[in-house]
Amino acid sequence: MPGTAADLPGIAAEQPGTHPALSACRFAGLELCNRFAVAPMTRVSATEDGLATPEMADYYAAFAEGGFGLLITEGTYTDRAFSQGYLHQPGITDEAQAAAWRPVVERARAAGARVVLQLMHAGAVSQGNRFRDRAAGPSAVRPLGEQLDKYRGSGRWPVPMEMTRRQIAEAVDGFAAAAVRARDAGFDGVEIHAANGYLLDQFLTPYTNLRTDEHGGDVEARLRLVRDVTAQVRGATGTGFTVGVRLSQGKVNDPAWRWPGGDAEARTIFTAAATAGADYLHLAGSGRDWFPEGRTLPALARTVTGLPVIANGGLHRDAVARRVLDEGHADLLAIGTAALANPDLPRRVAAGMVRAEFDPRLLEPLATLDNARAHAHA
């Protein structure tokens, strides 16, 4: 989208080469050319059987060629039971799916980026699973709101099955096996999706977790699944492979939710992930809270754990992004919709170029690559 700085308030050009995110860094064992990361964004553009496609390789390569130092993939399902959340979601449950990811990784790495695969189990908010005809979660509690139409869902969420102990153990094993496949496919690391209302977050949330066994009750018990998955993934993949954990307060179906215990609960959650073996934490949606009285959640996570932290949310605003890095709130900036509008965002920032505004039609009526391409040529 052509224009001048005056035409595009909030995303204007700046002095070339002055942004703190342009500096190279070592992050969680990864050498990165800068501090710009592509946030994980669901695009539901894999084949019906969960294989990454050449079009997906083009999509991720564009971010790498545009200068992003780290790419975090869309959430990828981990087992052939209850983890798949969306039709045409990519998976990594077998060698065929892992092999389909290899060209994606190879192209991105050849362009200078590092690539982390996000591992996701949808749990109760699954709205498209070719392996099961019913979702499963911590308790038989209907999720709030309605299914997401941009990901091919419609109507109210069904009431999920309550997972048995055996099914929980199988889910943990699925994360670990998927992480090993990701490592062997060439990924630089994995990110465990414990945010946004998906399975691990459902276990953490008191209104979706009504269990009375070892997985329910106080926050320490509700964190058991996050700890177990992180520890199993860490143990299965070994040293030298990066393991991150993504956390959030808000959810896809309840964006206003906040941890009821405030900072004390946040400290408990961050500590649990760190002590279980995480190399970094990724705080999703933290932009809703820039800048509260006292410390931000990313800054609290960084202070409490000593781990490097990725911040996400509202970081397309230069003043916010600069402050996040300059004041030590986080180590990396995860960019979402602004990256969709500007796959070459880091190069634009380095050159002091004006950036395009995000057009919601890129994700409407479906958040697919086909839809985005059709809109671009409209």
Coordinates of C-alpha atoms in Angstrom, one line a residue:
M1 CA 0.0 0.0 0.0
P2 CA 1.8 3.2 -1.1
G3 CA 1.7 6.3 1.1
T4 CA 3.6 8.7 3.2
A5 CA 4.1 8.8 6.9
A6 CA 1.3 11.2 7.3
D7 CA -1.1 8.9 5.5
L8 CA -0.4 6.0 7.9
P9 CA -0.5 7.2 11.5
G10 CA 1.1 4.8 14.1
I11 CA 3.2 3.0 11.5
A12 CA 5.2 5.8 10.0
A13 CA 8.7 5.7 8.8
E14 CA 11.6 6.4 11.2
Q15 CA 15.3 7.1 11.0
P16 CA 17.0 4.2 9.1
G17 CA 18.7 1.6 11.3
T18 CA 17.8 3.1 14.7
H19 CA 15.3 0.6 16.1
P20 CA 16.5 -1.5 19.0
A21 CA 14.9 -4.6 17.5
L22 CA 17.4 -4.6 14.7
S23 CA 20.3 -5.7 16.9
A24 CA 21.5 -9.3 16.6
C25 CA 21.2 -11.4 19.8
R26 CA 21.5 -14.8 21.3
F27 CA 18.1 -16.0 22.5
A28 CA 17.4 -19.2 24.3
G29 CA 20.4 -20.9 22.6
L30 CA 19.6 -19.5 19.1
E31 CA 21.7 -17.0 17.3
L32 CA 19.3 -14.5 15.7
C33 CA 20.0 -11.7 13.2
N34 CA 17.5 -9.4 15.1
R35 CA 14.8 -9.3 17.7
F36 CA 11.8 -9.4 15.4
A37 CA 9.8 -12.7 15.6
V38 CA 6.8 -13.7 13.6
A39 CA 4.0 -14.6 16.0
P40 CA 2.2 -17.9 15.5
M41 CA -0.9 -17.4 13.4
T42 CA -3.4 -20.1 12.4
R43 CA -3.8 -20.2 8.7
V44 CA -5.6 -23.6 8.2
S45 CA -4.0 -24.1 4.8
A46 CA -2.5 -27.6 5.1
T47 CA -3.9 -30.5 3.2
E48 CA -6.9 -32.4 4.6
D49 CA -4.5 -34.9 6.2
G50 CA -2.4 -32.3 7.9
L51 CA 0.6 -32.0 5.5
A52 CA 2.4 -28.7 5.1
T53 CA 2.2 -27.5 1.5
P54 CA 4.5 -25.7 -1.0
E55 CA 2.3 -22.6 -0.5
M56 CA 3.0 -22.7 3.2
A57 CA 6.7 -22.9 2.4
D58 CA 6.3 -19.7 0.3
Y59 CA 4.4 -18.0 3.2
Y60 CA 7.1 -18.7 5.8
A61 CA 10.0 -18.0 3.4
A62 CA 8.6 -14.5 2.7
F63 CA 9.0 -13.6 6.4
A64 CA 12.5 -15.0 6.5
E65 CA 13.5 -13.2 3.2
G66 CA 11.9 -10.1 4.7
G67 CA 14.3 -10.1 7.5
F68 CA 12.6 -11.7 10.5
G69 CA 15.1 -13.3 12.8
L70 CA 12.7 -15.9 14.3
L71 CA 9.6 -17.6 12.9
I72 CA 7.2 -19.3 15.2
T73 CA 4.8 -21.5 13.2
E74 CA 1.1 -21.8 13.5
G75 CA -0.2 -24.2 16.1
T76 CA 0.5 -27.8 14.9
Y77 CA -1.5 -30.8 16.3
T78 CA 0.5 -33.4 18.2
D79 CA -1.5 -36.7 18.2
R80 CA -4.1 -38.7 16.4
A81 CA -6.6 -38.5 19.3
F82 CA -8.0 -35.2 20.5
S83 CA -5.4 -32.6 19.7
Q84 CA -6.5 -31.4 16.3
G85 CA -8.4 -28.1 16.5
Y86 CA -9.2 -27.1 13.0
L87 CA -9.8 -28.7 9.6
H88 CA -6.7 -28.3 7.4
Q89 CA -4.5 -27.6 10.4
P90 CA -1.0 -28.9 10.0
G91 CA 0.1 -31.8 12.1
I92 CA 3.3 -33.5 13.1
T93 CA 2.0 -36.9 14.2
D94 CA 4.0 -39.2 11.8
E95 CA 6.9 -39.2 9.5
A96 CA 4.8 -38.0 6.5
Q97 CA 3.7 -34.9 8.3
A98 CA 7.2 -34.3 9.6
A99 CA 8.7 -34.7 6.1
A100 CA 6.2 -32.2 4.7
W101 CA 7.6 -29.6 7.1
R102 CA 11.2 -30.0 6.0
P103 CA 11.0 -27.8 2.9
V104 CA 9.4 -25.1 5.0
V105 CA 12.2 -25.2 7.5
E106 CA 15.0 -25.4 4.8
R107 CA 13.7 -22.4 2.9
A108 CA 13.4 -20.3 6.0
R109 CA 16.8 -21.2 7.4
A110 CA 18.4 -20.7 4.0
A111 CA 17.1 -17.1 4.1
G112 CA 18.7 -16.5 7.5
A113 CA 15.8 -17.1 10.0
R114 CA 15.5 -19.6 12.8
V115 CA 12.3 -21.6 13.0
V116 CA 10.4 -22.9 16.0
L117 CA 7.4 -25.2 15.6
Q118 CA 4.4 -24.5 17.9
L119 CA 2.9 -27.6 19.4
M120 CA -0.8 -27.3 20.1
H121 CA -3.5 -29.5 21.6
A122 CA -7.0 -27.8 21.2
G123 CA -8.7 -29.8 23.9
A124 CA -12.3 -28.6 24.5
V125 CA -12.2 -25.9 21.8
S126 CA -11.6 -28.3 18.9
Q127 CA -13.9 -27.5 16.1
G128 CA -12.5 -29.8 13.4
N129 CA -10.8 -33.1 14.1
R130 CA -10.7 -35.9 11.5
F131 CA -9.7 -38.5 14.2
R132 CA -12.5 -38.0 16.7
D133 CA -16.1 -36.8 16.5
R134 CA -16.1 -35.2 20.0
A135 CA -13.7 -32.9 21.8
A136 CA -12.1 -33.7 25.1
G137 CA -10.9 -31.4 27.9
P138 CA -10.3 -31.3 31.6
S139 CA -14.0 -31.3 32.5
A140 CA -17.3 -31.7 30.8
V141 CA -17.8 -27.9 30.6
R142 CA -19.1 -26.2 27.5
P143 CA -16.6 -23.5 26.3
L144 CA -17.8 -19.9 26.3
G145 CA -18.9 -18.2 23.1
E146 CA -19.1 -19.7 19.7
Q147 CA -16.8 -21.5 17.3
L148 CA -14.6 -19.4 15.0
D149 CA -16.0 -19.0 11.6
K150 CA -12.7 -17.8 10.0
Y151 CA -11.4 -21.3 10.9
R152 CA -14.5 -23.1 9.4
G153 CA -16.5 -23.4 12.6
S154 CA -20.0 -22.4 13.4
G155 CA -22.5 -22.5 16.3
R156 CA -21.9 -23.1 19.9
W157 CA -19.1 -25.3 21.1
P158 CA -20.2 -28.8 22.1
V159 CA -19.7 -30.1 25.6
P160 CA -16.4 -32.0 25.7
M161 CA -15.7 -35.3 27.2
E162 CA -13.8 -35.2 30.5
M163 CA -10.4 -36.7 29.8
T164 CA -9.3 -39.8 31.7
R165 CA -5.9 -40.1 33.4
R166 CA -4.9 -42.4 30.6
Q167 CA -6.0 -39.9 27.9
I168 CA -4.1 -37.1 29.7
A169 CA -0.9 -39.3 29.8
E170 CA -1.4 -40.0 26.0
A171 CA -1.6 -36.3 25.3
V172 CA 1.6 -35.7 27.2
D173 CA 3.3 -38.5 25.2
G174 CA 2.0 -36.9 22.0
F175 CA 3.7 -33.6 22.8
A176 CA 7.0 -35.3 23.5
A177 CA 6.9 -37.5 20.3
A178 CA 5.9 -34.5 18.2
A179 CA 8.8 -32.5 19.6
V180 CA 11.3 -35.2 18.6
R181 CA 9.8 -35.3 15.1
A182 CA 10.2 -31.5 14.9
R183 CA 13.8 -31.7 16.0
D184 CA 14.5 -34.4 13.4
A185 CA 12.8 -32.4 10.7
G186 CA 15.3 -29.6 11.2
F187 CA 13.4 -27.2 13.4
D188 CA 15.5 -25.1 15.8
G189 CA 13.1 -25.6 18.6
V190 CA 9.5 -26.1 19.7
E191 CA 7.0 -23.9 21.5
I192 CA 4.5 -25.5 23.8
H193 CA 1.1 -23.8 23.4
A194 CA -0.2 -23.3 27.0
A195 CA -2.1 -20.1 26.1
N196 CA -5.3 -18.8 24.5
G197 CA -7.8 -21.2 25.9
Y198 CA -6.3 -24.4 24.4
L199 CA -5.9 -27.7 26.4
L200 CA -3.0 -26.7 28.7
D201 CA -4.7 -23.4 29.4
Q202 CA -8.0 -25.2 30.0
F203 CA -6.4 -27.2 32.8
L204 CA -4.9 -24.1 34.3
T205 CA -8.3 -22.2 34.3
P206 CA -10.5 -22.8 37.3
Y207 CA -13.8 -22.4 35.4
T208 CA -12.9 -25.0 32.8
N209 CA -11.1 -27.4 35.2
L210 CA -13.5 -28.8 37.8
R211 CA -11.5 -31.9 38.4
T212 CA -11.0 -33.3 41.9
D213 CA -8.0 -35.5 41.2
E214 CA -4.3 -34.5 41.0
H215 CA -5.0 -32.3 38.0
G216 CA -7.6 -30.1 39.7
G217 CA -7.9 -27.8 42.7
D218 CA -5.4 -25.1 43.5
V219 CA -3.1 -23.5 41.0
E220 CA -0.2 -25.8 41.6
A221 CA -2.4 -28.8 40.8
R222 CA -3.9 -27.1 37.7
L223 CA -0.4 -26.5 36.5
R224 CA 0.5 -30.1 36.6
L225 CA -0.2 -30.6 32.9
V226 CA 2.0 -27.6 31.9
R227 CA 4.8 -29.0 34.0
D228 CA 4.5 -32.6 32.8
V229 CA 4.4 -31.6 29.1
T230 CA 7.3 -29.2 29.4
A231 CA 9.4 -31.8 31.3
Q232 CA 8.6 -34.6 28.9
V233 CA 9.4 -32.5 25.8
R234 CA 12.6 -31.2 27.4
G235 CA 13.7 -34.8 28.3
A236 CA 12.7 -36.3 24.9
T237 CA 14.6 -33.7 22.8
G238 CA 17.8 -33.4 24.8
T239 CA 20.2 -30.6 25.2
G240 CA 20.9 -28.1 22.4
F241 CA 17.3 -28.0 21.3
T242 CA 15.2 -24.9 22.2
V243 CA 11.9 -25.4 24.2
G244 CA 9.6 -22.5 24.8
V245 CA 6.3 -22.2 26.5
R246 CA 3.6 -19.7 25.4
L247 CA 1.3 -18.4 28.1
S248 CA -1.6 -15.9 28.1
Q249 CA -4.4 -14.6 30.3
G250 CA -6.9 -14.0 27.5
K251 CA -8.4 -16.8 25.4
V252 CA -9.7 -17.1 21.9
N253 CA -13.2 -17.5 23.4
D254 CA -12.7 -15.3 26.5
P255 CA -10.3 -12.5 25.7
A256 CA -11.1 -10.5 28.9
W257 CA -10.0 -13.4 31.3
R258 CA -7.3 -12.6 33.8
W259 CA -5.5 -14.8 36.2
P260 CA -7.5 -14.5 39.4
G261 CA -4.5 -14.5 41.7
G262 CA -2.9 -11.5 40.0
D263 CA 0.9 -11.2 40.2
A264 CA 1.2 -14.0 42.8
E265 CA -0.5 -16.5 40.5
A266 CA 1.6 -15.2 37.5
R267 CA 4.8 -15.8 39.5
T268 CA 3.6 -19.4 40.2
I269 CA 2.8 -20.1 36.6
F270 CA 6.1 -18.6 35.2
T271 CA 8.1 -20.5 37.8
A272 CA 6.4 -23.8 37.0
A273 CA 7.2 -23.6 33.3
A274 CA 10.8 -22.5 34.0
T275 CA 11.6 -25.2 36.5
A276 CA 10.1 -27.9 34.2
G277 CA 12.7 -27.1 31.6
A278 CA 11.6 -24.2 29.4
D279 CA 14.3 -22.2 27.7
Y280 CA 12.1 -19.2 27.1
L281 CA 8.6 -17.9 27.8
H282 CA 6.3 -16.2 25.3
L283 CA 3.6 -13.9 26.8
A284 CA 0.7 -13.7 24.3
G285 CA -1.6 -10.7 24.2
S286 CA 0.6 -8.8 26.7
G287 CA 0.0 -5.7 24.5
R288 CA -3.4 -5.2 26.1
D289 CA -1.6 -4.2 29.3
W290 CA 1.1 -1.8 28.0
F291 CA 1.9 -0.1 30.3
P292 CA 0.2 -0.8 33.6
E293 CA 1.2 0.6 37.0
G294 CA 4.2 -1.5 38.1
R295 CA 5.8 -4.2 35.9
T296 CA 4.4 -5.7 32.8
L297 CA 3.8 -9.4 32.7
P298 CA 6.7 -10.0 30.3
A299 CA 9.0 -8.1 32.7
L300 CA 7.6 -10.0 35.7
A301 CA 8.3 -13.3 33.8
R302 CA 11.8 -12.2 33.0
T303 CA 12.6 -11.2 36.5
V304 CA 11.0 -14.2 38.3
T305 CA 12.5 -16.9 36.1
G306 CA 15.7 -15.3 34.6
L307 CA 14.6 -16.7 31.2
P308 CA 14.5 -14.7 28.0
V309 CA 11.0 -13.6 27.1
I310 CA 9.0 -12.9 23.9
A311 CA 6.4 -10.2 24.2
N312 CA 3.4 -10.1 21.9
G313 CA 0.5 -7.7 21.3
G314 CA 0.4 -4.1 20.1
L315 CA 4.1 -4.1 19.1
H316 CA 3.5 -2.7 15.7
R317 CA 3.5 0.7 17.5
D318 CA 7.1 1.9 17.5
A319 CA 6.9 3.8 20.8
V320 CA 5.7 0.7 22.6
A321 CA 8.1 -1.6 20.8
R322 CA 11.1 0.6 21.6
R323 CA 10.1 0.9 25.3
V324 CA 9.6 -2.9 25.6
L325 CA 13.2 -3.5 24.5
D326 CA 14.9 -0.4 26.0
E327 CA 13.4 -0.9 29.4
G328 CA 14.1 -4.7 29.5
H329 CA 10.5 -5.9 29.5
A330 CA 11.3 -8.6 27.0
D331 CA 14.0 -9.8 24.7
L332 CA 12.1 -10.3 21.4
L333 CA 9.0 -8.8 19.8
A334 CA 6.4 -11.2 18.3
I335 CA 4.6 -9.5 15.5
G336 CA 1.2 -10.8 14.2
T337 CA -1.1 -8.9 11.9
A338 CA 1.6 -6.2 11.1
A339 CA 3.8 -9.0 9.8
L340 CA 0.9 -10.2 7.6
A341 CA 0.7 -6.7 6.1
N342 CA 4.5 -6.3 5.9
P343 CA 6.3 -9.7 5.5
D344 CA 9.4 -7.5 5.1
L345 CA 8.8 -5.5 8.2
P346 CA 12.4 -5.7 9.6
R347 CA 13.8 -4.5 6.3
R348 CA 11.3 -1.7 6.1
V349 CA 12.3 -0.6 9.7
A350 CA 16.0 -0.8 8.9
A351 CA 15.5 1.4 5.8
G352 CA 13.1 3.8 7.5
M353 CA 10.3 2.9 5.0
V354 CA 6.6 3.5 5.6
R355 CA 4.7 0.3 6.5
A356 CA 1.4 -0.9 5.2
E357 CA -1.6 -1.0 7.5
F358 CA -3.2 -4.4 8.2
D359 CA -6.3 -5.1 6.1
P360 CA -8.7 -7.4 8.0
R361 CA -9.9 -8.8 4.6
L362 CA -6.7 -10.8 4.5
L363 CA -8.4 -13.1 7.1
E364 CA -12.0 -12.9 5.9
P365 CA -14.1 -14.9 5.4
L366 CA -11.4 -17.5 6.1
A367 CA -7.9 -17.1 7.5
T368 CA -6.4 -19.1 4.7
L369 CA -3.5 -18.4 2.4
D370 CA -5.9 -18.9 -0.6
N371 CA -8.2 -16.2 0.8
A372 CA -5.2 -13.8 1.3
R373 CA -3.9 -14.4 -2.2
A374 CA -7.4 -13.8 -3.7
H375 CA -7.7 -10.6 -1.8
A376 CA -4.3 -9.4 -2.9
H377 CA -5.3 -9.9 -6.6
A378 CA -8.8 -8.5 -6.2

